């Protein structure tokens, strides 16, 4: 467990003093031995596939919410720390709790390694219905 300390110093018009408050916060024990499979769920947001809770990857960090607190780890091997909500990416804070619990990629989706950096482009190969006639040796559309 990690122990957080908060100190309060009284204003000069009052008697000087300090108050020490010890708060025990159990840090997540989420640890992977290898990079877990990730699923892109929206631009810039990935989740660990089929995990028992919402475990996000945004800005090269892992994020999890437990009991109203946010935690961050910079590595899949752990190293969790408490983070103030105002420092959590807005895209993650706005997501409803439980939405990506045990999330699995669809057949159309893509599972990407944890080292993947989402640059906002679709990296999957798709047939987008575009036919390039000029590659077939023809004169191209519109010319006869």
GROMACS .gro file of C-alpha atoms in nm:
model
  144
    1UNK     CA    1   0.000   0.000   0.000
    2UNK     CA    2   0.110   0.350  -0.065
    3UNK     CA    3   0.048   0.610   0.202
    4UNK     CA    4  -0.052   0.959   0.096
    5UNK     CA    5   0.015   1.256   0.322
    6UNK     CA    6  -0.170   1.584   0.334
    7UNK     CA    7  -0.070   1.878   0.549
    8UNK     CA    8  -0.276   2.185   0.633
    9UNK     CA    9  -0.109   2.502   0.758
   10UNK     CA   10  -0.334   2.748   0.938
   11UNK     CA   11  -0.347   3.113   0.832
   12UNK     CA   12  -0.125   3.366   1.021
   13UNK     CA   13  -0.425   3.521   1.199
   14UNK     CA   14  -0.485   3.188   1.370
   15UNK     CA   15  -0.257   2.987   1.587
   16UNK     CA   16   0.022   2.823   1.389
   17UNK     CA   17   0.007   2.451   1.354
   18UNK     CA   18  -0.001   2.156   1.123
   19UNK     CA   19  -0.244   1.877   1.082
   20UNK     CA   20  -0.123   1.550   0.934
   21UNK     CA   21  -0.370   1.320   0.768
   22UNK     CA   22  -0.269   0.969   0.666
   23UNK     CA   23  -0.480   0.809   0.396
   24UNK     CA   24  -0.423   0.448   0.299
   25UNK     CA   25  -0.483   0.395  -0.072
   26UNK     CA   26  -0.454   0.046  -0.217
   27UNK     CA   27  -0.288   0.083  -0.556
   28UNK     CA   28  -0.396  -0.145  -0.841
   29UNK     CA   29  -0.203  -0.468  -0.863
   30UNK     CA   30  -0.249  -0.485  -1.240
   31UNK     CA   31   0.066  -0.633  -1.392
   32UNK     CA   32   0.123  -0.803  -1.727
   33UNK     CA   33   0.430  -1.011  -1.809
   34UNK     CA   34   0.401  -0.920  -2.178
   35UNK     CA   35   0.222  -0.632  -2.352
   36UNK     CA   36  -0.151  -0.710  -2.346
   37UNK     CA   37  -0.363  -0.702  -2.663
   38UNK     CA   38  -0.534  -0.367  -2.713
   39UNK     CA   39  -0.844  -0.267  -2.904
   40UNK     CA   40  -0.888   0.083  -3.046
   41UNK     CA   41  -1.234   0.195  -2.928
   42UNK     CA   42  -1.214   0.555  -3.045
   43UNK     CA   43  -0.942   0.782  -3.182
   44UNK     CA   44  -0.664   0.801  -2.925
   45UNK     CA   45  -0.828   0.555  -2.684
   46UNK     CA   46  -0.748   0.185  -2.656
   47UNK     CA   47  -0.864  -0.072  -2.403
   48UNK     CA   48  -0.703  -0.394  -2.290
   49UNK     CA   49  -0.899  -0.665  -2.464
   50UNK     CA   50  -1.123  -0.893  -2.255
   51UNK     CA   51  -1.004  -0.754  -1.919
   52UNK     CA   52  -1.218  -0.769  -1.602
   53UNK     CA   53  -1.244  -0.391  -1.575
   54UNK     CA   54  -1.211  -0.080  -1.791
   55UNK     CA   55  -0.837  -0.057  -1.848
   56UNK     CA   56  -0.754   0.222  -2.092
   57UNK     CA   57  -0.438   0.314  -2.280
   58UNK     CA   58  -0.413   0.681  -2.374
   59UNK     CA   59  -0.102   0.891  -2.433
   60UNK     CA   60   0.129   0.591  -2.374
   61UNK     CA   61  -0.010   0.534  -2.024
   62UNK     CA   62  -0.250   0.285  -1.869
   63UNK     CA   63  -0.550   0.433  -1.684
   64UNK     CA   64  -0.799   0.267  -1.449
   65UNK     CA   65  -1.078   0.405  -1.226
   66UNK     CA   66  -1.150   0.236  -0.894
   67UNK     CA   67  -1.379   0.356  -0.616
   68UNK     CA   68  -1.397   0.706  -0.763
   69UNK     CA   69  -1.018   0.744  -0.793
   70UNK     CA   70  -0.802   0.739  -1.105
   71UNK     CA   71  -0.473   0.555  -1.133
   72UNK     CA   72  -0.201   0.563  -1.398
   73UNK     CA   73   0.086   0.335  -1.491
   74UNK     CA   74   0.338   0.423  -1.758
   75UNK     CA   75   0.419   0.057  -1.822
   76UNK     CA   76   0.225  -0.269  -1.862
   77UNK     CA   77   0.439  -0.416  -1.582
   78UNK     CA   78   0.282  -0.186  -1.322
   79UNK     CA   79   0.410   0.111  -1.128
   80UNK     CA   80   0.063   0.252  -1.051
   81UNK     CA   81   0.010   0.592  -0.892
   82UNK     CA   82  -0.293   0.795  -0.788
   83UNK     CA   83  -0.380   1.076  -1.030
   84UNK     CA   84  -0.612   1.370  -0.974
   85UNK     CA   85  -0.911   1.354  -1.209
   86UNK     CA   86  -0.817   1.688  -1.365
   87UNK     CA   87  -0.495   1.522  -1.490
   88UNK     CA   88  -0.674   1.226  -1.654
   89UNK     CA   89  -0.740   1.255  -2.030
   90UNK     CA   90  -1.089   1.399  -2.081
   91UNK     CA   91  -1.172   1.130  -2.339
   92UNK     CA   92  -1.136   0.868  -2.066
   93UNK     CA   93  -1.306   1.059  -1.783
   94UNK     CA   94  -1.619   1.105  -1.996
   95UNK     CA   95  -1.657   0.732  -2.068
   96UNK     CA   96  -1.925   0.562  -1.857
   97UNK     CA   97  -1.781   0.316  -1.602
   98UNK     CA   98  -1.808  -0.044  -1.716
   99UNK     CA   99  -1.852   0.032  -2.084
  100UNK     CA  100  -1.534  -0.150  -2.191
  101UNK     CA  101  -1.525  -0.419  -1.923
  102UNK     CA  102  -1.436  -0.752  -2.094
  103UNK     CA  103  -1.443  -0.569  -2.430
  104UNK     CA  104  -1.360  -0.779  -2.733
  105UNK     CA  105  -1.273  -0.659  -3.079
  106UNK     CA  106  -1.525  -0.718  -3.352
  107UNK     CA  107  -1.434  -0.896  -3.672
  108UNK     CA  108  -1.410  -0.554  -3.834
  109UNK     CA  109  -1.200  -0.413  -3.549
  110UNK     CA  110  -0.831  -0.450  -3.497
  111UNK     CA  111  -0.633  -0.580  -3.203
  112UNK     CA  112  -0.306  -0.395  -3.176
  113UNK     CA  113   0.001  -0.449  -2.958
  114UNK     CA  114   0.049  -0.232  -2.651
  115UNK     CA  115   0.335  -0.048  -2.818
  116UNK     CA  116   0.101   0.081  -3.091
  117UNK     CA  117   0.064   0.458  -3.105
  118UNK     CA  118  -0.270   0.575  -3.236
  119UNK     CA  119  -0.206   0.854  -3.482
  120UNK     CA  120  -0.572   0.890  -3.576
  121UNK     CA  121  -0.544   0.695  -3.902
  122UNK     CA  122  -0.710   0.367  -3.982
  123UNK     CA  123  -0.425   0.118  -4.025
  124UNK     CA  124  -0.646  -0.172  -4.136
  125UNK     CA  125  -0.665  -0.274  -4.499
  126UNK     CA  126  -1.017  -0.232  -4.632
  127UNK     CA  127  -1.189  -0.242  -4.966
  128UNK     CA  128  -1.343   0.101  -4.972
  129UNK     CA  129  -1.524   0.042  -5.302
  130UNK     CA  130  -1.272   0.242  -5.503
  131UNK     CA  131  -1.165   0.095  -5.833
  132UNK     CA  132  -0.858   0.229  -6.007
  133UNK     CA  133  -0.917   0.173  -6.379
  134UNK     CA  134  -0.586   0.335  -6.468
  135UNK     CA  135  -0.405   0.030  -6.326
  136UNK     CA  136  -0.578  -0.199  -6.580
  137UNK     CA  137  -0.420  -0.043  -6.886
  138UNK     CA  138  -0.742   0.125  -6.997
  139UNK     CA  139  -0.787   0.486  -7.094
  140UNK     CA  140  -0.960   0.569  -6.765
  141UNK     CA  141  -1.315   0.669  -6.696
  142UNK     CA  142  -1.477   0.934  -6.911
  143UNK     CA  143  -1.255   0.882  -7.217
  144UNK     CA  144  -1.364   0.682  -7.520
   0.00000   0.00000   0.00000
